[in-house]
Coordinates of C-alpha atoms in Angstrom, one line a residue:
Chain A
X1 CA 16.0 -23.0 18.8
X2 CA 17.6 -23.9 22.0
X3 CA 19.7 -22.0 24.6
X4 CA 22.9 -22.2 22.5
X5 CA 21.0 -20.7 19.5
X6 CA 19.6 -17.8 21.5
X7 CA 23.1 -17.2 23.0
X8 CA 24.6 -16.9 19.5
X9 CA 21.7 -14.8 18.2
X10 CA 21.5 -12.3 21.1
X11 CA 25.3 -12.3 21.6
X12 CA 26.0 -11.5 17.9
X13 CA 23.3 -8.8 17.5
X14 CA 23.7 -7.1 20.9
X15 CA 27.5 -7.4 20.8
X16 CA 27.8 -5.6 17.4
X17 CA 25.3 -2.9 18.5
X18 CA 27.1 -2.2 21.8
X19 CA 30.6 -2.2 20.1
X20 CA 29.3 0.2 17.5
X21 CA 28.0 2.6 20.2
X22 CA 31.3 2.4 22.2
X23 CA 33.4 3.1 19.1
X24 CA 31.4 6.1 18.2
X25 CA 30.9 7.6 21.6
X26 CA 32.6 10.9 20.7
X27 CA 30.6 12.0 17.6
X28 CA 29.7 15.5 18.8
X29 CA 30.0 17.6 15.7
X30 CA 27.3 17.8 13.0
X31 CA 29.9 16.8 10.3
X32 CA 31.2 13.7 12.0
X33 CA 27.6 12.7 13.0
X34 CA 26.2 13.0 9.4
X35 CA 29.1 12.1 7.3
X36 CA 31.4 10.1 9.6
X37 CA 34.8 11.1 10.9
X38 CA 36.4 10.7 7.4
X39 CA 38.6 7.7 8.2
X40 CA 36.7 4.9 6.5
X41 CA 38.8 2.9 4.1
X42 CA 37.6 1.2 0.9
X43 CA 36.8 -2.1 2.6
X44 CA 34.5 -0.4 5.2
X45 CA 32.8 1.6 2.4
X46 CA 32.5 -1.5 0.2
X47 CA 30.9 -3.6 3.0
X48 CA 28.7 -0.7 4.1
X49 CA 27.3 -0.2 0.6
X50 CA 26.8 -4.0 0.3
X51 CA 25.2 -4.3 3.7
X52 CA 22.8 -1.4 3.0
X53 CA 21.5 -3.1 -0.1
X54 CA 21.3 -6.6 1.4
X55 CA 18.2 -6.7 3.6
X56 CA 16.5 -9.7 5.3
X57 CA 14.5 -10.2 2.1
X58 CA 17.8 -10.9 0.3
X59 CA 18.3 -14.0 2.5
X60 CA 14.7 -15.1 2.7
X61 CA 13.3 -14.5 -0.8
X62 CA 16.5 -15.0 -2.9
X63 CA 17.2 -18.6 -1.9
X64 CA 13.5 -19.2 -2.4
X65 CA 13.8 -17.8 -5.9
X66 CA 16.7 -20.2 -6.5
X67 CA 14.6 -23.1 -5.2
X68 CA 11.5 -22.4 -7.2
X69 CA 13.0 -20.9 -10.5
X70 CA 16.8 -21.3 -10.4
X71 CA 19.6 -18.9 -11.1
X72 CA 18.0 -16.7 -13.8
X73 CA 17.3 -13.8 -11.3
X74 CA 21.0 -13.1 -11.2
X75 CA 20.8 -11.4 -14.6
X76 CA 18.9 -8.5 -12.9
X77 CA 22.3 -7.5 -11.4
X78 CA 24.2 -7.4 -14.7
X79 CA 23.7 -3.7 -15.1
X80 CA 25.0 -2.9 -11.6
X81 CA 28.7 -2.8 -12.3
X82 CA 28.2 -0.3 -15.2
X83 CA 26.0 1.9 -12.9
X84 CA 28.6 1.8 -10.1
X85 CA 31.4 2.8 -12.6
X86 CA 29.4 5.8 -13.8
X87 CA 28.7 6.9 -10.2
X88 CA 32.4 6.5 -9.3
X89 CA 33.6 8.4 -12.4
X90 CA 31.0 11.2 -12.5
X91 CA 28.6 11.5 -9.5
X92 CA 31.1 10.9 -6.7
X93 CA 33.8 13.5 -7.5
X94 CA 31.2 16.3 -7.9
X95 CA 29.4 15.4 -4.6
X96 CA 32.7 15.2 -2.7
X97 CA 34.1 18.4 -4.2
X98 CA 31.0 20.4 -3.2
X99 CA 31.3 18.9 0.4
X100 CA 27.5 18.3 0.6
X101 CA 25.9 16.1 3.3
X102 CA 23.0 14.9 1.1
X103 CA 22.4 14.3 -2.6
X104 CA 19.5 16.8 -2.5
X105 CA 21.7 19.5 -1.1
X106 CA 23.6 19.2 -4.4
X107 CA 20.4 19.7 -6.3
X108 CA 20.0 23.0 -4.4
X109 CA 23.5 24.1 -5.4
X110 CA 23.1 23.0 -9.1
X111 CA 19.5 24.1 -9.6
X112 CA 17.5 26.0 -7.0
X113 CA 15.6 25.6 -3.7
X114 CA 12.4 24.2 -5.1
X115 CA 14.2 21.4 -7.0
X116 CA 16.1 20.5 -3.8
X117 CA 12.8 20.3 -1.9
X118 CA 11.3 18.2 -4.7
X119 CA 14.2 15.7 -4.5
X120 CA 14.0 15.6 -0.7
X121 CA 10.2 15.0 -0.8
X122 CA 10.5 12.1 -3.3
X123 CA 13.2 10.5 -1.1
X124 CA 11.4 11.0 2.2
X125 CA 8.1 9.7 0.8
X126 CA 9.7 6.6 -0.9
X127 CA 12.2 5.7 1.8
X128 CA 10.1 6.8 4.8
X129 CA 7.3 4.5 3.7
X130 CA 9.5 1.5 2.9
X131 CA 11.4 1.8 6.2
X132 CA 8.7 -0.1 8.1
X133 CA 8.8 -3.1 5.8
X134 CA 12.6 -3.6 6.4
X135 CA 11.8 -4.9 9.9
X136 CA 8.3 -6.2 9.2
X137 CA 9.4 -8.7 6.5
X138 CA 11.8 -10.8 8.6
X139 CA 9.7 -10.5 11.8
X140 CA 6.7 -12.1 10.1
X141 CA 8.7 -15.1 8.9
X142 CA 10.6 -15.6 12.1
X143 CA 7.5 -15.2 14.3
X144 CA 5.7 -17.9 12.2
X145 CA 8.7 -20.3 12.5
X146 CA 9.6 -19.9 16.1
X147 CA 6.2 -18.9 17.6
X148 CA 7.7 -15.5 18.6
X149 CA 5.2 -12.7 19.2
X150 CA 5.2 -10.6 16.0
X151 CA 4.8 -7.2 17.8
X152 CA 7.7 -8.0 20.3
X153 CA 10.0 -9.1 17.4
X154 CA 9.3 -5.9 15.5
X155 CA 9.7 -3.6 18.6
X156 CA 12.9 -5.3 19.9
X157 CA 14.8 -5.4 16.6
X158 CA 13.6 -2.0 15.7
X159 CA 14.5 -0.3 19.0
X160 CA 18.0 -1.9 19.0
X161 CA 18.7 -0.3 15.6
X162 CA 17.3 3.1 16.7
X163 CA 19.5 3.2 19.8
X164 CA 22.9 2.7 18.1
X165 CA 22.0 4.7 15.0
X166 CA 20.8 7.7 17.1
X167 CA 23.8 7.4 19.4
X168 CA 26.7 7.1 16.9
X169 CA 25.3 8.5 13.6
X170 CA 27.0 7.6 10.2
X171 CA 30.1 6.0 11.8
X172 CA 28.0 3.7 14.0
X173 CA 26.2 2.6 10.8
X174 CA 29.5 1.9 8.9
X175 CA 31.2 0.1 11.8
X176 CA 28.2 -2.1 12.7
X177 CA 27.7 -2.9 9.0
X178 CA 31.2 -4.3 8.8
X179 CA 30.6 -6.8 11.5
X180 CA 27.0 -7.5 10.3
X181 CA 28.5 -8.5 6.9
X182 CA 30.9 -10.8 8.8
X183 CA 27.9 -12.6 10.4
X184 CA 26.2 -12.7 6.9
X185 CA 29.3 -14.2 5.2
X186 CA 29.8 -16.7 8.0
X187 CA 26.1 -17.7 7.9
X188 CA 26.1 -18.3 4.1
X189 CA 29.3 -20.4 4.2
X190 CA 28.0 -22.5 7.2
X191 CA 24.7 -23.1 5.4
X192 CA 26.6 -24.1 2.2
X193 CA 29.0 -26.5 4.1
X194 CA 26.2 -28.2 6.0
X195 CA 24.1 -28.5 2.8
X196 CA 26.9 -30.4 1.0
X197 CA 27.6 -32.6 4.0
X198 CA 23.9 -33.5 4.4
X199 CA 23.7 -35.0 0.9
X200 CA 23.0 -38.8 1.0
X201 CA 25.9 -41.2 0.9
X202 CA 27.1 -41.7 -2.6
X203 CA 25.7 -38.3 -3.8
X204 CA 28.5 -35.8 -4.5
X205 CA 28.2 -32.0 -4.8
X206 CA 28.6 -32.5 -8.6
X207 CA 25.7 -35.0 -8.6
X208 CA 23.6 -32.4 -6.7
X209 CA 24.5 -29.8 -9.4
X210 CA 23.5 -32.4 -12.1
X211 CA 20.1 -32.9 -10.5
X212 CA 19.5 -29.2 -9.9
X213 CA 20.5 -28.5 -13.6
X214 CA 18.3 -31.4 -14.9
X215 CA 15.3 -29.8 -13.2
X216 CA 16.2 -26.4 -14.8
X217 CA 17.5 -24.7 -11.7
X218 CA 21.0 -23.8 -13.1
X219 CA 19.9 -21.8 -16.2
X220 CA 21.8 -18.6 -15.2
X221 CA 22.2 -16.7 -18.6
X222 CA 19.6 -16.3 -21.3
X223 CA 20.6 -14.3 -24.4
X224 CA 17.0 -14.5 -25.8
X225 CA 15.5 -11.3 -27.2
X226 CA 11.9 -12.4 -26.2
X227 CA 10.5 -9.6 -24.1
X228 CA 8.0 -11.9 -22.4
X229 CA 10.8 -13.9 -20.6
X230 CA 11.1 -12.9 -16.9
X231 CA 14.8 -12.3 -16.8
X232 CA 17.3 -12.2 -19.8
X233 CA 20.8 -10.9 -20.2
X234 CA 19.6 -7.9 -22.1
X235 CA 16.7 -6.9 -19.7
X236 CA 19.2 -7.4 -16.8
X237 CA 21.8 -5.2 -18.5
X238 CA 19.5 -2.3 -19.5
X239 CA 16.8 -2.5 -16.7
X240 CA 19.4 -3.4 -14.1
X241 CA 21.6 -0.5 -15.1
X242 CA 18.9 2.1 -14.7
X243 CA 17.6 0.5 -11.4
X244 CA 21.1 0.4 -10.0
X245 CA 21.9 3.9 -11.2
X246 CA 18.8 5.4 -9.5
X247 CA 19.3 3.3 -6.3
X248 CA 23.1 3.8 -5.8
X249 CA 23.2 7.3 -7.4
X250 CA 20.2 9.1 -6.0
X251 CA 19.0 7.3 -2.8
X252 CA 20.6 9.1 0.2
X253 CA 20.8 5.8 2.2
X254 CA 23.5 4.7 -0.4
X255 CA 25.0 8.1 -1.2
X256 CA 25.6 8.7 2.6
X257 CA 27.5 5.4 2.7
X258 CA 30.1 6.2 0.0
X259 CA 30.4 9.9 0.9
X260 CA 31.9 8.7 4.3
X261 CA 35.1 7.5 2.6
X262 CA 38.4 8.9 3.8
X263 CA 39.2 10.1 0.3
X264 CA 37.9 10.0 -3.3
X265 CA 40.1 6.9 -3.8
X266 CA 38.7 5.0 -0.8
X267 CA 35.1 5.8 -1.8
X268 CA 35.7 4.8 -5.5
X269 CA 37.4 1.6 -4.5
X270 CA 34.5 0.8 -2.2
X271 CA 32.1 1.2 -5.1
X272 CA 34.3 -1.0 -7.3
X273 CA 34.3 -3.6 -4.6
X274 CA 30.6 -3.9 -5.1
X275 CA 30.9 -3.7 -8.9
X276 CA 33.1 -6.8 -8.7
X277 CA 31.4 -8.8 -5.9
X278 CA 27.7 -8.0 -6.2
X279 CA 27.0 -10.5 -9.0
X280 CA 28.9 -13.5 -7.4
X281 CA 27.3 -12.8 -4.1
X282 CA 23.7 -12.9 -5.5
X283 CA 24.7 -16.0 -7.7
X284 CA 25.9 -17.8 -4.5
X285 CA 22.7 -17.0 -2.6
X286 CA 20.6 -18.3 -5.6
X287 CA 22.8 -21.3 -5.9
X288 CA 22.2 -22.1 -2.2
X289 CA 18.5 -22.2 -3.0
X290 CA 19.1 -24.4 -6.1
X291 CA 21.1 -26.8 -4.0
X292 CA 18.4 -26.9 -1.3
X293 CA 16.1 -27.9 -4.2
X294 CA 18.6 -30.7 -5.1
X295 CA 18.8 -31.8 -1.4
X296 CA 15.0 -32.1 -1.3
X297 CA 15.0 -34.4 -4.3
X298 CA 16.7 -37.0 -2.0
X299 CA 14.8 -36.2 1.2
X300 CA 11.0 -35.6 1.2
X301 CA 10.4 -31.9 1.5
X302 CA 7.5 -30.3 3.3
X303 CA 4.8 -29.6 0.7
X304 CA 4.3 -26.2 2.4
X305 CA 7.3 -24.6 4.1
X306 CA 5.4 -22.1 6.2
X307 CA 4.5 -24.1 9.3
X308 CA 1.8 -21.6 10.3
X309 CA 0.0 -22.3 7.0
X310 CA 0.5 -26.0 7.4
X311 CA -1.0 -25.9 10.9
X312 CA -4.1 -24.2 9.4
X313 CA -5.3 -27.5 7.8
X314 CA -8.4 -28.1 9.9
X315 CA -12.0 -29.0 9.4
X316 CA -13.4 -30.1 6.0
X317 CA -10.0 -29.7 4.2
X318 CA -8.0 -32.1 6.4
X319 CA -9.2 -35.3 4.8
X320 CA -8.5 -34.0 1.3
X321 CA -5.1 -32.8 2.5
X322 CA -4.2 -36.1 4.0
X323 CA -4.9 -37.9 0.7
X324 CA -2.8 -35.3 -1.2
X325 CA 0.1 -35.7 1.4
X326 CA 0.0 -39.5 0.8
X327 CA 0.0 -39.0 -3.0
X328 CA 2.9 -36.6 -2.7
X329 CA 4.9 -39.1 -0.6
X330 CA 4.5 -41.9 -3.1
X331 CA 5.4 -39.7 -6.1
X332 CA 8.4 -38.4 -4.2
X333 CA 9.6 -42.0 -3.5
X334 CA 9.2 -42.8 -7.3
X335 CA 11.0 -39.7 -8.3
X336 CA 13.9 -40.5 -5.9
X337 CA 14.2 -44.0 -7.4
X338 CA 14.5 -42.6 -10.9
X339 CA 17.0 -39.9 -9.9
X340 CA 19.1 -42.7 -8.3
X341 CA 19.0 -44.6 -11.7
X342 CA 19.7 -41.4 -13.6
X343 CA 22.9 -40.8 -11.5
X344 CA 23.9 -44.5 -11.7
X345 CA 23.6 -44.5 -15.5
X346 CA 25.6 -41.2 -15.6
X347 CA 28.4 -42.6 -13.5
X348 CA 28.6 -45.8 -15.6
X349 CA 28.6 -43.8 -18.9
X350 CA 25.3 -45.4 -20.2
X351 CA 23.9 -42.4 -22.0
X352 CA 20.7 -44.0 -23.3
X353 CA 19.8 -45.2 -19.8
X354 CA 20.7 -41.8 -18.4
X355 CA 18.3 -40.0 -20.8
X356 CA 15.5 -42.4 -20.1
X357 CA 15.8 -42.3 -16.3
X358 CA 16.2 -38.5 -16.3
X359 CA 13.0 -38.0 -18.4
X360 CA 11.1 -40.3 -16.0
X361 CA 12.4 -38.4 -13.0
X362 CA 11.3 -35.1 -14.6
X363 CA 7.9 -36.5 -15.3
X364 CA 7.6 -37.5 -11.6
X365 CA 8.7 -34.0 -10.7
X366 CA 5.9 -32.5 -12.7
X367 CA 3.4 -34.8 -11.0
X368 CA 4.8 -33.8 -7.6
X369 CA 4.4 -30.1 -8.6
X370 CA 0.8 -30.6 -9.5
X371 CA 0.0 -32.1 -6.1
X372 CA 2.0 -29.3 -4.4
X373 CA -0.1 -26.7 -6.3
X374 CA -3.3 -28.4 -5.2
X375 CA -2.2 -28.4 -1.6
X376 CA -1.1 -24.8 -1.7
X377 CA -4.4 -23.7 -3.2
X378 CA -6.1 -25.1 -0.2
X379 CA -3.6 -23.8 2.5
X380 CA -2.1 -20.6 1.2
X381 CA -5.0 -18.2 0.8
X382 CA -3.6 -14.7 0.6
X383 CA -3.3 -13.3 4.1
X384 CA -3.1 -9.6 5.1
X385 CA -0.7 -7.8 2.8
X386 CA -0.3 -10.9 0.7
X387 CA 3.1 -11.3 2.3
X388 CA 2.4 -14.5 4.2
X389 CA 1.2 -16.1 1.0
X390 CA 4.6 -16.4 -0.5
X391 CA 5.8 -19.8 0.6
X392 CA 9.1 -19.5 -1.2
X393 CA 10.3 -17.0 1.5
X394 CA 10.2 -19.9 4.1
X395 CA 12.2 -22.5 2.1
X396 CA 15.7 -21.6 3.1
X397 CA 15.0 -20.7 6.8
X398 CA 12.9 -23.9 7.1
X399 CA 15.9 -26.0 5.8
X400 CA 18.1 -24.2 8.3
X401 CA 15.8 -25.1 11.2
X402 CA 15.2 -28.7 10.1
X403 CA 18.8 -29.6 9.1
X404 CA 21.4 -27.4 10.7
X405 CA 22.9 -28.2 14.2
X406 CA 22.1 -26.0 17.2
X407 CA 24.4 -23.0 17.3
X408 CA 24.4 -22.6 13.5
X409 CA 20.6 -22.1 13.6
X410 CA 21.2 -19.2 15.9
X411 CA 23.9 -17.9 13.6
X412 CA 21.6 -18.1 10.5
X413 CA 18.7 -16.3 12.3
X414 CA 21.3 -13.7 13.4
X415 CA 22.3 -13.4 9.8
X416 CA 18.8 -12.6 8.7
X417 CA 18.2 -10.1 11.5
X418 CA 21.7 -8.5 11.0
X419 CA 20.8 -8.0 7.3
X420 CA 17.5 -6.3 8.3
X421 CA 19.3 -4.1 10.9
X422 CA 22.1 -3.1 8.5
X423 CA 19.6 -1.8 5.9
X424 CA 17.4 -0.2 8.6
X425 CA 20.3 1.7 10.2
X426 CA 21.4 3.1 6.9
X427 CA 17.8 4.1 6.1
X428 CA 17.3 5.9 9.4
X429 CA 20.7 7.6 9.2
X430 CA 19.7 8.9 5.7
X431 CA 16.1 9.9 6.7
X432 CA 17.4 11.8 9.8
X433 CA 20.2 13.5 7.8
X434 CA 17.9 14.6 4.9
X435 CA 15.2 15.9 7.4
X436 CA 17.9 17.9 9.2
X437 CA 19.9 19.3 6.3
X438 CA 17.3 19.7 3.5
X439 CA 14.2 20.5 5.5
X440 CA 15.0 21.8 9.0
X441 CA 18.3 23.8 8.4
X442 CA 17.3 24.7 4.9
X443 CA 13.7 25.8 5.3
X444 CA 12.6 25.8 9.0
X445 CA 15.6 27.2 11.0
X446 CA 18.1 28.6 8.4
X447 CA 20.2 30.3 11.1
X448 CA 20.5 27.3 13.5
X449 CA 24.1 26.5 14.6
X450 CA 25.8 23.1 14.3
X451 CA 25.2 22.1 17.9
X452 CA 21.4 22.7 17.6
X453 CA 21.3 20.9 14.2
X454 CA 23.2 17.9 15.8
X455 CA 20.6 17.6 18.5
X456 CA 17.8 18.0 15.9
X457 CA 19.4 15.3 13.7
X458 CA 19.4 12.8 16.6
X459 CA 15.7 13.6 17.3
X460 CA 14.7 13.2 13.6
X461 CA 16.6 9.9 13.4
X462 CA 14.8 8.6 16.5
X463 CA 11.4 9.8 15.2
X464 CA 11.8 8.1 11.8
X465 CA 12.9 4.9 13.7
X466 CA 9.8 5.0 15.9
X467 CA 7.6 5.8 12.9
X468 CA 9.0 2.8 11.1
X469 CA 8.3 0.5 14.1
X470 CA 4.7 1.9 14.4
X471 CA 4.3 1.4 10.6
X472 CA 5.5 -2.2 10.8
X473 CA 3.1 -3.0 13.6
X474 CA 0.3 -1.5 11.5
X475 CA 1.4 -3.3 8.3
X476 CA 0.0 -6.7 9.3
X477 CA -3.5 -5.2 9.6
X478 CA -3.7 -3.4 6.2
X479 CA -4.7 -5.3 3.1
X480 CA -2.1 -5.2 0.3
X481 CA -0.2 -2.4 2.0
X482 CA 3.2 -3.9 1.3
X483 CA 2.7 -4.3 -2.5
X484 CA 1.4 -0.7 -2.6
X485 CA 4.5 0.6 -0.9
X486 CA 6.9 -1.4 -3.1
X487 CA 5.1 -0.1 -6.2
X488 CA 5.2 3.5 -4.8
X489 CA 8.9 3.2 -4.4
X490 CA 9.5 2.1 -7.9
X491 CA 7.4 4.8 -9.5
X492 CA 9.5 7.6 -8.0
X493 CA 12.9 6.3 -8.8
X494 CA 12.9 7.0 -12.6
X495 CA 12.1 10.7 -12.2
X496 CA 14.6 11.1 -9.4
X497 CA 17.3 9.6 -11.7
X498 CA 16.2 12.0 -14.5
X499 CA 16.7 15.0 -12.3
X500 CA 20.2 13.9 -11.4
X501 CA 21.2 13.0 -15.0
X502 CA 20.1 16.5 -16.1
X503 CA 22.2 17.9 -13.2
X504 CA 25.3 16.1 -14.1
X505 CA 25.2 16.0 -17.9
X506 CA 23.0 18.8 -19.2
X507 CA 24.6 22.0 -17.9
X508 CA 22.4 24.4 -19.9
X509 CA 19.2 23.2 -18.2
X510 CA 18.3 25.2 -15.1
X511 CA 16.1 24.8 -12.0
X512 CA 12.7 25.9 -13.3
X513 CA 12.9 23.7 -16.4
X514 CA 14.0 20.5 -14.5
X515 CA 11.4 21.2 -11.7
X516 CA 8.5 21.3 -14.0
X517 CA 10.0 18.6 -16.3
X518 CA 10.1 16.3 -13.2
X519 CA 6.5 17.1 -12.2
X520 CA 5.3 16.4 -15.7
X521 CA 7.3 13.2 -16.0
X522 CA 5.9 12.0 -12.6
X523 CA 2.4 12.7 -13.7
X524 CA 3.0 10.8 -16.9
X525 CA 4.3 7.8 -14.9
X526 CA 1.2 7.8 -12.7
X527 CA -1.0 8.0 -15.8
X528 CA 0.8 5.1 -17.5
X529 CA 0.7 3.1 -14.2
X530 CA -3.1 3.5 -14.2
X531 CA -3.5 2.6 -17.9
X532 CA -0.9 -0.2 -18.5
X533 CA 0.3 -3.4 -16.9
X534 CA 4.1 -3.5 -17.7
X535 CA 7.0 -4.4 -15.5
X536 CA 8.0 -1.8 -12.9
X537 CA 11.5 -1.7 -14.4
X538 CA 9.9 0.1 -17.5
X539 CA 8.4 2.9 -15.3
X540 CA 11.9 3.6 -14.2
X541 CA 13.1 4.0 -17.8
X542 CA 10.0 6.0 -18.9
X543 CA 10.1 8.3 -15.9
X544 CA 13.8 9.0 -16.4
X545 CA 13.6 9.6 -20.1
X546 CA 10.5 11.7 -19.8
X547 CA 12.1 13.9 -17.1
X548 CA 15.2 14.5 -19.2
X549 CA 13.2 15.1 -22.4
X550 CA 10.7 17.5 -20.8
X551 CA 13.4 19.4 -18.9
X552 CA 15.2 20.0 -22.2
X553 CA 12.0 21.0 -24.0
X554 CA 11.0 23.5 -21.3
X555 CA 14.5 25.0 -21.1
X556 CA 14.4 25.4 -24.9
X557 CA 11.0 27.2 -24.5
X558 CA 12.4 29.5 -21.8
X559 CA 15.6 30.0 -23.8
X560 CA 19.1 28.6 -23.1
X561 CA 20.7 31.9 -22.5
X562 CA 18.5 33.2 -19.7
X563 CA 20.0 33.4 -16.2
X564 CA 16.8 33.2 -14.1
X565 CA 18.3 30.4 -11.9
X566 CA 21.3 30.0 -9.8
X567 CA 23.7 27.7 -11.5
X568 CA 26.6 25.9 -9.7
Chain B
X1 CA 34.0 23.8 -2.3
X2 CA 36.9 21.6 -1.2
X3 CA 40.2 21.5 -3.1
X4 CA 40.5 18.8 -5.9
X5 CA 41.4 15.4 -4.5
X6 CA 44.3 13.1 -5.3
X7 CA 43.3 11.1 -8.5
X8 CA 45.6 8.2 -7.9
X9 CA 44.2 4.7 -7.6
X10 CA 46.6 3.2 -5.0
X11 CA 46.5 -0.1 -6.9
X12 CA 49.8 -1.6 -8.1
X13 CA 49.6 -2.3 -11.9
X14 CA 46.4 -0.2 -12.3
X15 CA 47.7 3.4 -12.2
X16 CA 44.7 5.2 -13.8
X17 CA 41.0 4.9 -13.0
X18 CA 40.4 4.1 -16.7
X19 CA 42.6 0.9 -16.1
X20 CA 40.5 0.1 -13.0
X21 CA 37.2 0.4 -14.8
X22 CA 38.6 -1.8 -17.7
X23 CA 39.6 -4.4 -15.1
X24 CA 36.1 -4.3 -13.5
X25 CA 34.6 -4.8 -17.0
X26 CA 37.0 -7.8 -17.4
X27 CA 35.8 -9.3 -14.1
X28 CA 32.2 -8.7 -15.2
X29 CA 32.8 -10.6 -18.4
X30 CA 34.5 -13.4 -16.4
X31 CA 31.5 -13.8 -14.1
X32 CA 29.1 -13.9 -17.1
X33 CA 31.3 -16.5 -18.7
X34 CA 31.4 -18.6 -15.5
X35 CA 27.6 -18.4 -15.2
X36 CA 27.2 -19.3 -18.9
X37 CA 29.5 -22.3 -18.3
X38 CA 27.4 -23.4 -15.4
X39 CA 24.2 -23.1 -17.6
X40 CA 25.7 -25.1 -20.4
X41 CA 27.3 -27.8 -18.3
X42 CA 24.3 -28.7 -16.2
X43 CA 21.2 -27.6 -18.1

């Protein structure tokens, strides 16, 4: 990165933060601070929901997925439009009509105080722990690539988010997210344009798609019923539906975004914006990765994309690695030759020659993969938290650094950090709001006035932000901490969704039944997690179904006519 | 409890929310068809 890149990077990130603070300098009531001033239109809500979900991982890992495995991961999002429609039709009108600040406040109205505290605890535990990773993930990649100090990267990006989120509350999050999404769209389009222009002379975008498809990177939809396949249309539709319903419907960091709409119509249309554009956006990011793969069939790729891992080749391994590097180069040259013949035969309509050349190119590709696997087994030993070991996370950003002009490199790094900051600000805003509304004003200081709660909310938001920074600084020292937190997040989602589904759809079930049903379901999920090795998506389904089933059974035991609980 | 909100969609041609949801389903089907076309054309 040169001075121009740093100018673009710092200018974009600081400019958006300062503008967001200036626009929200008069948020001095609790309502406007927690829920916004009630003027957000559908576009602002739609972009805010999208920006909250799109973290730095989206722009580091997803193109890496496209590079390594192709487009099939897009199927995971097939259930999202259905979940968003259910939320818009059922969840949203009830939450808006009750005028609640948080989703868990609704649980208190619908059930009782203990169920509200249970929902709040599940959220704070899950989101509070994950908040540190939001800034840790991009910091570890960018510090490896640019030689930045990891602790300084975490502290600077973390503090910038804390300052504008504490100052302006919900509106500051919504306003900054709109411009952060602008940076993200500009970055994606710039990367795509440069990628197409950088293809060798005589190789068109269509040729690049043919090569990517030939190597299996454009297999986007799989109707197979085989449960062992990683991603299929059916697992994406069913598993993706429950995952999206629990994330968008019960996670306050999302609920707070769409409750900020000026009206029911604006909030609903904001959700429908995501129902329409979420799938193509993910497909486009994966396609970028697949096209980077095609690009590297014509230009020799680094065997290992993480430069810090490549630099670790010292001592006894270096001779072996040099030989493997030389093998890889000669195989790549052979592969490129056969790909040239394959495309030539395709252009001239010689089908037999095309099939022969393609199969030879694929054979060379398999040889190259074997060498790559050998090199990686030497270089990429799992580091702390296992996070550094995933070389695919470095593919896209390494392409950006090696092949984009100065200025655009700064824009793409700004894109990754803007994505991290947009998710982080929504998380902090939600954590601060839930701590204030569901814990402090509900259980600690029930009589506190709005001015006192506004000040408390600012303090809680700042404390969560500082805790996330401290956690991110600690994360690099703790073995396998990140996987543990990701797993922890996924084992709570199902039960949380179960509680909300009972609340919205099973009116005869009351607080005591759903509280103990949820506790029982969560215990079952933990027991199954210890005993089985199934995909985390299934725990979501099991936790949800068990919570609903147990709640109904307990209520049947108590009796459906009894009125021992408050019922809204 | 706030008063019931206006249920209009504000979209020309899609006057009920049921029509909006059906349109979103149509768009979903179109995206899947496009991705299927990409799969069949290049794989």
